[in-house]
PDB file of C-alpha atoms in Angstrom:
ATOM      1  CA  MET B   1      21.237 -63.109 -21.765  1.00  0.00           C
ATOM      2  CA  LEU B   2      22.120 -59.490 -21.163  1.00  0.00           C
ATOM      3  CA  ASN B   3      18.589 -58.810 -20.153  1.00  0.00           C
ATOM      4  CA  GLU B   4      18.637 -61.486 -17.718  1.00  0.00           C
ATOM      5  CA  VAL B   5      21.891 -60.594 -16.166  1.00  0.00           C
ATOM      6  CA  ASN B   6      21.088 -56.822 -16.072  1.00  0.00           C
ATOM      7  CA  HIS B   7      17.828 -57.663 -14.128  1.00  0.00           C
ATOM      8  CA  ASN B   8      19.363 -60.088 -11.846  1.00  0.00           C
ATOM      9  CA  PRO B   9      22.957 -59.231 -11.408  1.00  0.00           C
ATOM     10  CA  VAL B  10      24.944 -60.745  -8.491  1.00  0.00           C
ATOM     11  CA  ILE B  11      27.420 -57.858  -8.253  1.00  0.00           C
ATOM     12  CA  SER B  12      26.730 -54.018  -8.650  1.00  0.00           C
ATOM     13  CA  ILE B  13      29.885 -52.109  -9.542  1.00  0.00           C
ATOM     14  CA  GLY B  14      29.620 -48.468  -8.876  1.00  0.00           C
ATOM     15  CA  ILE B  15      31.944 -45.792 -10.387  1.00  0.00           C
ATOM     16  CA  PRO B  16      31.307 -42.301  -9.580  1.00  0.00           C
ATOM     17  CA  PHE B  17      33.112 -39.904 -12.029  1.00  0.00           C
ATOM     18  CA  TYR B  18      33.960 -36.116 -12.313  1.00  0.00           C
ATOM     19  CA  ASN B  19      35.983 -34.746 -15.384  1.00  0.00           C
ATOM     20  CA  ALA B  20      37.505 -38.225 -15.955  1.00  0.00           C
ATOM     21  CA  GLU B  21      37.646 -38.355 -19.583  1.00  0.00           C
ATOM     22  CA  ASN B  22      41.295 -39.456 -20.055  1.00  0.00           C
ATOM     23  CA  TYR B  23      40.566 -42.511 -18.034  1.00  0.00           C
ATOM     24  CA  LEU B  24      37.165 -43.386 -17.634  1.00  0.00           C
ATOM     25  CA  ALA B  25      36.906 -45.529 -20.690  1.00  0.00           C
ATOM     26  CA  TYR B  26      39.719 -47.822 -19.469  1.00  0.00           C
ATOM     27  CA  ALA B  27      38.040 -48.189 -16.214  1.00  0.00           C
ATOM     28  CA  ILE B  28      34.775 -49.424 -18.084  1.00  0.00           C
ATOM     29  CA  GLN B  29      36.650 -51.619 -20.217  1.00  0.00           C
ATOM     30  CA  SER B  30      38.083 -53.385 -17.303  1.00  0.00           C
ATOM     31  CA  VAL B  31      34.801 -54.155 -16.056  1.00  0.00           C
ATOM     32  CA  LEU B  32      33.695 -55.696 -19.503  1.00  0.00           C
ATOM     33  CA  SER B  33      36.813 -57.709 -19.580  1.00  0.00           C
ATOM     34  CA  GLN B  34      36.056 -59.442 -16.283  1.00  0.00           C
ATOM     35  CA  SER B  35      36.129 -63.298 -15.856  1.00  0.00           C
ATOM     36  CA  PHE B  36      32.901 -63.112 -13.993  1.00  0.00           C
ATOM     37  CA  GLN B  37      30.181 -61.475 -15.949  1.00  0.00           C
ATOM     38  CA  ASN B  38      26.938 -61.423 -13.966  1.00  0.00           C
ATOM     39  CA  TRP B  39      27.028 -57.901 -13.217  1.00  0.00           C
ATOM     40  CA  GLU B  40      25.419 -54.514 -13.504  1.00  0.00           C
ATOM     41  CA  LEU B  41      27.801 -51.358 -13.791  1.00  0.00           C
ATOM     42  CA  ILE B  42      26.334 -47.955 -12.436  1.00  0.00           C
ATOM     43  CA  LEU B  43      28.125 -44.860 -13.580  1.00  0.00           C
ATOM     44  CA  VAL B  44      27.320 -41.729 -11.542  1.00  0.00           C
ATOM     45  CA  ASP B  45      28.229 -38.428 -13.056  1.00  0.00           C
ATOM     46  CA  ASP B  46      29.032 -35.680 -10.388  1.00  0.00           C
ATOM     47  CA  GLY B  47      28.567 -32.724 -12.630  1.00  0.00           C
ATOM     48  CA  SER B  48      31.516 -33.211 -15.108  1.00  0.00           C
ATOM     49  CA  ILE B  49      32.033 -30.455 -17.396  1.00  0.00           C
ATOM     50  CA  ASP B  50      34.242 -32.459 -19.839  1.00  0.00           C
ATOM     51  CA  ASN B  51      33.328 -35.403 -22.149  1.00  0.00           C
ATOM     52  CA  SER B  52      33.171 -38.056 -19.382  1.00  0.00           C
ATOM     53  CA  LEU B  53      29.266 -38.153 -19.460  1.00  0.00           C
ATOM     54  CA  LYS B  54      29.395 -38.662 -23.290  1.00  0.00           C
ATOM     55  CA  ILE B  55      31.894 -41.516 -22.871  1.00  0.00           C
ATOM     56  CA  ALA B  56      29.781 -43.169 -20.121  1.00  0.00           C
ATOM     57  CA  GLN B  57      26.714 -42.914 -22.256  1.00  0.00           C
ATOM     58  CA  GLU B  58      28.250 -44.360 -25.288  1.00  0.00           C
ATOM     59  CA  PHE B  59      29.261 -47.554 -23.405  1.00  0.00           C
ATOM     60  CA  ALA B  60      25.712 -47.707 -21.850  1.00  0.00           C
ATOM     61  CA  HIS B  61      24.165 -47.565 -25.357  1.00  0.00           C
ATOM     62  CA  LYS B  62      26.304 -50.726 -26.170  1.00  0.00           C
ATOM     63  CA  ASP B  63      25.590 -52.889 -23.006  1.00  0.00           C
ATOM     64  CA  ILE B  64      22.434 -52.693 -21.177  1.00  0.00           C
ATOM     65  CA  ARG B  65      24.147 -53.930 -18.030  1.00  0.00           C
ATOM     66  CA  ILE B  66      25.629 -50.425 -17.866  1.00  0.00           C
ATOM     67  CA  ARG B  67      23.411 -47.590 -16.487  1.00  0.00           C
ATOM     68  CA  VAL B  68      24.426 -43.949 -16.171  1.00  0.00           C
ATOM     69  CA  ILE B  69      22.937 -41.540 -13.529  1.00  0.00           C
ATOM     70  CA  CYS B  70      23.293 -37.758 -13.948  1.00  0.00           C
ATOM     71  CA  ASP B  71      21.606 -34.825 -12.216  1.00  0.00           C
ATOM     72  CA  GLY B  72      23.949 -32.225 -13.367  1.00  0.00           C
ATOM     73  CA  LYS B  73      25.323 -31.372  -9.811  1.00  0.00           C
ATOM     74  CA  ASN B  74      28.506 -31.507  -8.302  1.00  0.00           C
ATOM     75  CA  ARG B  75      27.676 -33.078  -4.609  1.00  0.00           C
ATOM     76  CA  GLN B  76      31.101 -34.830  -3.983  1.00  0.00           C
ATOM     77  CA  LEU B  77      32.105 -38.440  -3.501  1.00  0.00           C
ATOM     78  CA  PRO B  78      30.473 -39.448  -0.140  1.00  0.00           C
ATOM     79  CA  TYR B  79      26.989 -38.343  -1.593  1.00  0.00           C
ATOM     80  CA  ARG B  80      27.616 -40.353  -4.812  1.00  0.00           C
ATOM     81  CA  LEU B  81      28.741 -43.572  -2.901  1.00  0.00           C
ATOM     82  CA  ASN B  82      25.590 -43.654  -0.822  1.00  0.00           C
ATOM     83  CA  GLN B  83      23.600 -42.905  -4.103  1.00  0.00           C
ATOM     84  CA  LEU B  84      25.292 -46.050  -5.708  1.00  0.00           C
ATOM     85  CA  ILE B  85      24.373 -48.082  -2.500  1.00  0.00           C
ATOM     86  CA  LYS B  86      20.583 -47.076  -2.999  1.00  0.00           C
ATOM     87  CA  GLU B  87      20.602 -47.896  -6.907  1.00  0.00           C
ATOM     88  CA  SER B  88      22.527 -51.225  -6.823  1.00  0.00           C
ATOM     89  CA  LYS B  89      20.396 -54.307  -7.444  1.00  0.00           C
ATOM     90  CA  GLY B  90      23.098 -56.850  -6.745  1.00  0.00           C
ATOM     91  CA  LYS B  91      23.676 -58.796  -3.595  1.00  0.00           C
ATOM     92  CA  PHE B  92      27.199 -57.308  -3.435  1.00  0.00           C
ATOM     93  CA  ILE B  93      28.746 -54.044  -4.336  1.00  0.00           C
ATOM     94  CA  ALA B  94      32.124 -53.588  -5.667  1.00  0.00           C
ATOM     95  CA  ARG B  95      33.910 -50.075  -5.383  1.00  0.00           C
ATOM     96  CA  MET B  96      35.936 -48.634  -8.067  1.00  0.00           C
ATOM     97  CA  ASP B  97      37.323 -45.135  -9.000  1.00  0.00           C
ATOM     98  CA  ALA B  98      36.948 -43.710 -12.599  1.00  0.00           C
ATOM     99  CA  ASP B  99      40.727 -43.671 -13.237  1.00  0.00           C
ATOM    100  CA  ASP B 100      41.619 -47.005 -12.054  1.00  0.00           C
ATOM    101  CA  ILE B 101      41.587 -50.523 -13.871  1.00  0.00           C
ATOM    102  CA  MET B 102      40.527 -53.977 -12.567  1.00  0.00           C
ATOM    103  CA  HIS B 103      42.526 -56.796 -12.857  1.00  0.00           C
ATOM    104  CA  PRO B 104      40.403 -59.380 -15.049  1.00  0.00           C
ATOM    105  CA  GLU B 105      39.972 -61.709 -12.287  1.00  0.00           C
ATOM    106  CA  ARG B 106      39.109 -59.276  -9.410  1.00  0.00           C
ATOM    107  CA  LEU B 107      35.436 -59.846  -9.333  1.00  0.00           C
ATOM    108  CA  GLU B 108      35.513 -63.542  -9.618  1.00  0.00           C
ATOM    109  CA  LYS B 109      38.181 -63.933  -6.759  1.00  0.00           C
ATOM    110  CA  GLN B 110      36.525 -61.332  -4.424  1.00  0.00           C
ATOM    111  CA  LEU B 111      32.992 -62.891  -5.023  1.00  0.00           C
ATOM    112  CA  ASP B 112      34.432 -66.657  -4.446  1.00  0.00           C
ATOM    113  CA  PHE B 113      36.086 -65.177  -1.113  1.00  0.00           C
ATOM    114  CA  LEU B 114      32.871 -63.683   0.307  1.00  0.00           C
ATOM    115  CA  GLU B 115      30.712 -66.731  -0.779  1.00  0.00           C
ATOM    116  CA  ASN B 116      33.014 -69.000   0.965  1.00  0.00           C
ATOM    117  CA  ASN B 117      33.641 -67.043   4.114  1.00  0.00           C
ATOM    118  CA  LYS B 118      30.261 -65.862   5.403  1.00  0.00           C
ATOM    119  CA  ASN B 119      31.907 -64.576   8.510  1.00  0.00           C
ATOM    120  CA  PHE B 120      33.195 -61.535   6.446  1.00  0.00           C
ATOM    121  CA  ASP B 121      30.983 -58.665   5.112  1.00  0.00           C
ATOM    122  CA  LEU B 122      33.921 -56.858   3.105  1.00  0.00           C
ATOM    123  CA  VAL B 123      37.077 -57.866   1.239  1.00  0.00           C
ATOM    124  CA  SER B 124      39.774 -55.779  -0.334  1.00  0.00           C
ATOM    125  CA  SER B 125      43.062 -56.577  -2.293  1.00  0.00           C
ATOM    126  CA  GLY B 126      46.450 -55.387  -3.044  1.00  0.00           C
ATOM    127  CA  LEU B 127      47.264 -52.970  -5.672  1.00  0.00           C
ATOM    128  CA  ILE B 128      49.482 -52.623  -8.634  1.00  0.00           C
ATOM    129  CA  SER B 129      50.592 -48.994  -9.104  1.00  0.00           C
ATOM    130  CA  ILE B 130      50.416 -47.300 -12.622  1.00  0.00           C
ATOM    131  CA  ASN B 131      51.133 -44.051 -14.025  1.00  0.00           C
ATOM    132  CA  ASN B 132      49.213 -41.830 -16.481  1.00  0.00           C
ATOM    133  CA  PHE B 133      50.663 -43.635 -19.274  1.00  0.00           C
ATOM    134  CA  ASN B 134      49.344 -47.165 -18.021  1.00  0.00           C
ATOM    135  CA  GLN B 135      52.807 -48.226 -17.243  1.00  0.00           C
ATOM    136  CA  VAL B 136      53.280 -50.686 -14.181  1.00  0.00           C
ATOM    137  CA  LYS B 137      55.539 -49.049 -11.530  1.00  0.00           C
ATOM    138  CA  GLY B 138      55.252 -51.166  -8.480  1.00  0.00           C
ATOM    139  CA  TYR B 139      52.979 -52.684  -5.789  1.00  0.00           C
ATOM    140  CA  ARG B 140      51.601 -52.554  -2.461  1.00  0.00           C
ATOM    141  CA  CYS B 141      49.881 -55.496  -0.490  1.00  0.00           C
ATOM    142  CA  VAL B 142      49.670 -57.511   2.784  1.00  0.00           C
ATOM    143  CA  SER B 143      51.839 -60.531   2.995  1.00  0.00           C
ATOM    144  CA  ASP B 144      48.975 -62.691   4.140  1.00  0.00           C
ATOM    145  CA  LEU B 145      45.210 -62.255   4.550  1.00  0.00           C
ATOM    146  CA  TYR B 146      44.796 -59.474   7.129  1.00  0.00           C
ATOM    147  CA  SER B 147      41.764 -59.302   9.129  1.00  0.00           C
ATOM    148  CA  ASP B 148      42.965 -57.605  12.364  1.00  0.00           C
ATOM    149  CA  PHE B 149      40.332 -54.635  12.591  1.00  0.00           C
ATOM    150  CA  ASN B 150      39.640 -54.930  16.430  1.00  0.00           C
ATOM    151  CA  VAL B 151      40.467 -51.025  17.386  1.00  0.00           C
ATOM    152  CA  PRO B 152      40.461 -47.789  15.493  1.00  0.00           C
ATOM    153  CA  LYS B 153      43.866 -46.777  14.046  1.00  0.00           C
ATOM    154  CA  LEU B 154      45.189 -43.897  11.987  1.00  0.00           C
ATOM    155  CA  SER B 155      45.623 -46.163   9.031  1.00  0.00           C
ATOM    156  CA  TYR B 156      44.301 -49.339   7.541  1.00  0.00           C
ATOM    157  CA  PRO B 157      45.806 -51.504   4.899  1.00  0.00           C
ATOM    158  CA  ILE B 158      42.593 -51.070   2.646  1.00  0.00           C
ATOM    159  CA  VAL B 159      42.790 -49.869  -0.786  1.00  0.00           C
ATOM    160  CA  HIS B 160      39.059 -48.220  -0.900  1.00  0.00           C
ATOM    161  CA  PRO B 161      38.362 -48.657  -4.733  1.00  0.00           C
ATOM    162  CA  SER B 162      39.343 -52.403  -4.446  1.00  0.00           C
ATOM    163  CA  VAL B 163      36.552 -53.068  -1.853  1.00  0.00           C
ATOM    164  CA  MET B 164      33.694 -55.502  -2.453  1.00  0.00           C
ATOM    165  CA  ALA B 165      30.904 -55.646   0.311  1.00  0.00           C
ATOM    166  CA  ARG B 166      27.683 -57.295   0.904  1.00  0.00           C
ATOM    167  CA  LYS B 167      24.868 -54.856   0.175  1.00  0.00           C
ATOM    168  CA  ALA B 168      23.148 -55.595   3.369  1.00  0.00           C
ATOM    169  CA  TRP B 169      26.309 -54.280   5.315  1.00  0.00           C
ATOM    170  CA  TYR B 170      26.544 -51.077   3.168  1.00  0.00           C
ATOM    171  CA  LEU B 171      22.795 -50.599   3.898  1.00  0.00           C
ATOM    172  CA  ARG B 172      23.643 -50.652   7.658  1.00  0.00           C
ATOM    173  CA  ASN B 173      26.770 -48.522   7.202  1.00  0.00           C
ATOM    174  CA  GLN B 174      26.730 -45.775   4.769  1.00  0.00           C
ATOM    175  CA  TYR B 175      29.226 -42.885   4.192  1.00  0.00           C
ATOM    176  CA  SER B 176      29.359 -39.703   6.123  1.00  0.00           C
ATOM    177  CA  GLU B 177      29.429 -36.455   4.120  1.00  0.00           C
ATOM    178  CA  LYS B 178      31.280 -34.497   6.923  1.00  0.00           C
ATOM    179  CA  TYR B 179      34.688 -35.713   5.916  1.00  0.00           C
ATOM    180  CA  PRO B 180      34.759 -35.455   1.995  1.00  0.00           C
ATOM    181  CA  ARG B 181      38.602 -36.289   1.895  1.00  0.00           C
ATOM    182  CA  ALA B 182      38.545 -39.435   4.035  1.00  0.00           C
ATOM    183  CA  GLU B 183      35.058 -40.801   3.642  1.00  0.00           C
ATOM    184  CA  ASP B 184      36.492 -44.384   3.714  1.00  0.00           C
ATOM    185  CA  PHE B 185      38.622 -44.138   6.962  1.00  0.00           C
ATOM    186  CA  GLU B 186      35.676 -42.468   8.701  1.00  0.00           C
ATOM    187  CA  LEU B 187      33.408 -45.446   7.671  1.00  0.00           C
ATOM    188  CA  TRP B 188      36.000 -47.979   8.655  1.00  0.00           C
ATOM    189  CA  THR B 189      36.544 -46.265  12.088  1.00  0.00           C
ATOM    190  CA  ARG B 190      32.891 -45.902  12.797  1.00  0.00           C
ATOM    191  CA  SER B 191      32.200 -49.496  11.954  1.00  0.00           C
ATOM    192  CA  ILE B 192      35.019 -50.771  14.119  1.00  0.00           C
ATOM    193  CA  ILE B 193      33.598 -48.716  16.978  1.00  0.00           C
ATOM    194  CA  ASN B 194      30.168 -50.287  16.427  1.00  0.00           C
ATOM    195  CA  ASN B 195      31.646 -53.760  16.153  1.00  0.00           C
ATOM    196  CA  ASP B 196      30.262 -54.131  12.593  1.00  0.00           C
ATOM    197  CA  PHE B 197      33.498 -54.468  10.402  1.00  0.00           C
ATOM    198  CA  LYS B 198      34.376 -57.935   9.347  1.00  0.00           C
ATOM    199  CA  MET B 199      36.869 -57.052   6.679  1.00  0.00           C
ATOM    200  CA  ALA B 200      39.527 -59.163   5.030  1.00  0.00           C
ATOM    201  CA  VAL B 201      42.231 -57.905   3.024  1.00  0.00           C
ATOM    202  CA  LEU B 202      43.659 -60.238   0.381  1.00  0.00           C
ATOM    203  CA  PRO B 203      47.430 -60.293  -0.529  1.00  0.00           C
ATOM    204  CA  GLU B 204      46.389 -60.678  -4.221  1.00  0.00           C
ATOM    205  CA  LEU B 205      46.957 -57.614  -6.515  1.00  0.00           C
ATOM    206  CA  LEU B 206      43.491 -57.092  -8.171  1.00  0.00           C
ATOM    207  CA  LEU B 207      43.653 -53.455  -8.956  1.00  0.00           C
ATOM    208  CA  PHE B 208      45.608 -51.177 -11.264  1.00  0.00           C
ATOM    209  CA  TYR B 209      45.749 -48.144  -9.070  1.00  0.00           C
ATOM    210  CA  ARG B 210      46.780 -44.812 -10.933  1.00  0.00           C
ATOM    211  CA  GLU B 211      49.175 -42.955  -8.770  1.00  0.00           C
ATOM    212  CA  GLU B 212      52.422 -41.524 -10.425  1.00  0.00           C
ATOM    213  CA  GLY B 213      51.562 -38.352 -12.289  1.00  0.00           C
ATOM    214  CA  ASN B 214      48.311 -38.038 -10.522  1.00  0.00           C
ATOM    215  CA  LEU B 215      48.847 -36.906  -6.916  1.00  0.00           C
ATOM    216  CA  SER B 216      47.739 -33.471  -5.769  1.00  0.00           C
ATOM    217  CA  ILE B 217      49.282 -31.881  -2.826  1.00  0.00           C
ATOM    218  CA  ASP B 218      45.889 -30.204  -1.714  1.00  0.00           C
ATOM    219  CA  LYS B 219      44.091 -33.674  -1.841  1.00  0.00           C
ATOM    220  CA  MET B 220      46.989 -35.221   0.264  1.00  0.00           C
ATOM    221  CA  ILE B 221      47.001 -32.522   2.895  1.00  0.00           C
ATOM    222  CA  ASN B 222      43.282 -32.328   3.198  1.00  0.00           C
ATOM    223  CA  SER B 223      43.140 -36.138   3.360  1.00  0.00           C
ATOM    224  CA  TYR B 224      45.513 -36.205   6.091  1.00  0.00           C
ATOM    225  CA  LYS B 225      43.662 -33.386   7.974  1.00  0.00           C
ATOM    226  CA  ASP B 226      40.270 -35.009   7.799  1.00  0.00           C
ATOM    227  CA  THR B 227      42.040 -38.530   8.845  1.00  0.00           C
ATOM    228  CA  LEU B 228      43.185 -36.490  12.068  1.00  0.00           C
ATOM    229  CA  ARG B 229      39.661 -34.993  12.735  1.00  0.00           C
ATOM    230  CA  ILE B 230      37.953 -38.296  12.398  1.00  0.00           C
ATOM    231  CA  TYR B 231      40.210 -40.013  14.716  1.00  0.00           C
ATOM    232  CA  SER B 232      39.852 -37.199  17.204  1.00  0.00           C
ATOM    233  CA  ASP B 233      36.037 -37.174  16.933  1.00  0.00           C
ATOM    234  CA  TYR B 234      35.650 -41.038  17.253  1.00  0.00           C
ATOM    235  CA  TYR B 235      38.511 -42.136  19.335  1.00  0.00           C
ATOM    236  CA  ALA B 236      39.785 -40.222  22.421  1.00  0.00           C
ATOM    237  CA  THR B 237      43.601 -39.896  21.725  1.00  0.00           C
ATOM    238  CA  ASN B 238      46.746 -38.408  22.849  1.00  0.00           C
ATOM    239  CA  PHE B 239      47.851 -36.025  19.979  1.00  0.00           C
ATOM    240  CA  LEU B 240      51.423 -36.650  20.895  1.00  0.00           C
ATOM    241  CA  SER B 241      51.246 -40.468  20.335  1.00  0.00           C
ATOM    242  CA  ALA B 242      53.571 -41.931  17.883  1.00  0.00           C
ATOM    243  CA  GLU B 243      50.868 -42.545  15.149  1.00  0.00           C
ATOM    244  CA  VAL B 244      49.504 -39.123  15.278  1.00  0.00           C
ATOM    245  CA  LEU B 245      53.146 -37.573  15.104  1.00  0.00           C
ATOM    246  CA  LYS B 246      53.779 -39.931  11.937  1.00  0.00           C
ATOM    247  CA  LEU B 247      50.841 -38.415  10.217  1.00  0.00           C
ATOM    248  CA  TYR B 248      51.853 -34.753  10.810  1.00  0.00           C
ATOM    249  CA  LEU B 249      55.285 -36.039   9.720  1.00  0.00           C
ATOM    250  CA  LYS B 250      53.774 -37.118   6.458  1.00  0.00           C
ATOM    251  CA  ILE B 251      52.174 -33.635   6.046  1.00  0.00           C
ATOM    252  CA  LEU B 252      55.609 -32.050   6.137  1.00  0.00           C
ATOM    253  CA  ILE B 253      57.151 -34.667   3.925  1.00  0.00           C
ATOM    254  CA  SER B 254      54.293 -34.120   1.376  1.00  0.00           C
ATOM    255  CA  LYS B 255      54.844 -30.344   1.363  1.00  0.00           C
ATOM    256  CA  PHE B 256      58.649 -30.712   1.134  1.00  0.00           C
ATOM    257  CA  PHE B 257      58.309 -32.824  -1.961  1.00  0.00           C
ATOM    258  CA  GLN B 258      55.813 -30.597  -3.413  1.00  0.00           C
ATOM    259  CA  TYR B 259      58.495 -27.447  -2.909  1.00  0.00           C
ATOM    260  CA  THR B 260      61.120 -29.415  -4.349  1.00  0.00           C
ATOM    261  CA  GLY B 261      59.080 -30.390  -7.291  1.00  0.00           C
ATOM    262  CA  ASN B 262      59.333 -34.203  -6.559  1.00  0.00           C
ATOM    263  CA  LEU B 263      55.578 -34.764  -5.269  1.00  0.00           C
ATOM    264  CA  GLN B 264      55.175 -37.595  -7.809  1.00  0.00           C
ATOM    265  CA  LYS B 265      57.966 -39.492  -6.488  1.00  0.00           C
ATOM    266  CA  LEU B 266      56.068 -40.084  -3.124  1.00  0.00           C
ATOM    267  CA  SER B 267      54.176 -42.841  -5.100  1.00  0.00           C
ATOM    268  CA  GLN B 268      57.400 -44.749  -5.662  1.00  0.00           C
ATOM    269  CA  ARG B 269      58.537 -44.453  -2.055  1.00  0.00           C
ATOM    270  CA  ARG B 270      55.328 -46.458  -0.850  1.00  0.00           C
ATOM    271  CA  ASN B 271      55.562 -49.079  -3.350  1.00  0.00           C
ATOM    272  CA  MET B 272      57.565 -52.356  -3.508  1.00  0.00           C
ATOM    273  CA  LYS B 273      59.385 -53.319  -6.793  1.00  0.00           C
ATOM    274  CA  PHE B 274      58.545 -56.071  -9.025  1.00  0.00           C
ATOM    275  CA  ASN B 275      61.378 -57.950 -10.547  1.00  0.00           C
ATOM    276  CA  HIS B 276      61.591 -58.162 -14.227  1.00  0.00           C
ATOM    277  CA  SER B 277      59.391 -61.237 -14.912  1.00  0.00           C
ATOM    278  CA  GLU B 278      56.661 -60.094 -12.733  1.00  0.00           C
ATOM    279  CA  LEU B 279      56.748 -56.552 -14.148  1.00  0.00           C
ATOM    280  CA  GLU B 280      56.289 -58.045 -17.800  1.00  0.00           C
ATOM    281  CA  PHE B 281      53.482 -60.379 -16.574  1.00  0.00           C
ATOM    282  CA  TYR B 282      51.472 -57.544 -14.818  1.00  0.00           C
ATOM    283  CA  GLN B 283      52.165 -55.218 -17.727  1.00  0.00           C
ATOM    284  CA  LYS B 284      50.863 -57.773 -20.339  1.00  0.00           C
ATOM    285  CA  ASN B 285      47.779 -58.245 -18.245  1.00  0.00           C
ATOM    286  CA  LEU B 286      47.107 -54.529 -18.205  1.00  0.00           C
ATOM    287  CA  ASN B 287      47.727 -54.172 -21.753  1.00  0.00           C
ATOM    288  CA  LYS B 288      45.034 -56.781 -22.432  1.00  0.00           C
ATOM    289  CA  VAL B 289      42.473 -54.332 -21.178  1.00  0.00           C
ATOM    290  CA  VAL B 290      43.614 -50.928 -22.174  1.00  0.00           C
ATOM    291  CA  LYS B 291      44.390 -51.953 -25.809  1.00  0.00           C
ATOM    292  CA  LYS B 292      40.775 -53.548 -26.426  1.00  0.00           C
TER     293      LYS B 292
END
């Protein structure tokens, strides 16, 4: 059965990783725990110097649906994402980061949406924010299905590692290596301008997204700066506009929180809170995956 699934997967799941030994096993285990099982998992090492590659190889040895690619080089995320597109065998490609965890029904629900809504090429979802100890902290999502991507903006309600897309779309729209800290934003913006961005964001919470304890001031600032450059390069804008000023304000707020030693609290400010029963429900879902 695994040989058949491996050669004819419906979904290719791509996880690029770099020095992710603390969390990679959780990410892989969440793929193994999916309700939908006709997939291949491609793990691409980006020159790790910790035990990440060994962990990936151990999982691949146990399940032939898992492939590991390693060239020993550090080429950064956009290059690896394009590599995953080329290597994939499935009709659909699901994104994921090495420190995140899939909800057990993520693949099933996103595939069902794309199969039943042929006018969309991509689908994303809401997220459940977790910390470095696999504790559920809050959530972010749209209130209803969102698909208003008619013009470029400075932010989109898209969680990049929760995206599933038709491979045909990715072959038409690959990642630019020019903006390594905002490669997803650049791709969305370019695709919108080219009138080739049929994306739906589901309100369902289908990704456990590791935030608190994992924020980096350098990555945040560089991401904001790349976003501004992309918006300027692709879309003539007034840099005194409310949206642009808001992004500059985010940079100042991030620096202030870093200076006061409260950077990790920024993730809490962005999230909505669960009530007690909801928190318990999602924590139990997460525990089923990470304790296997």
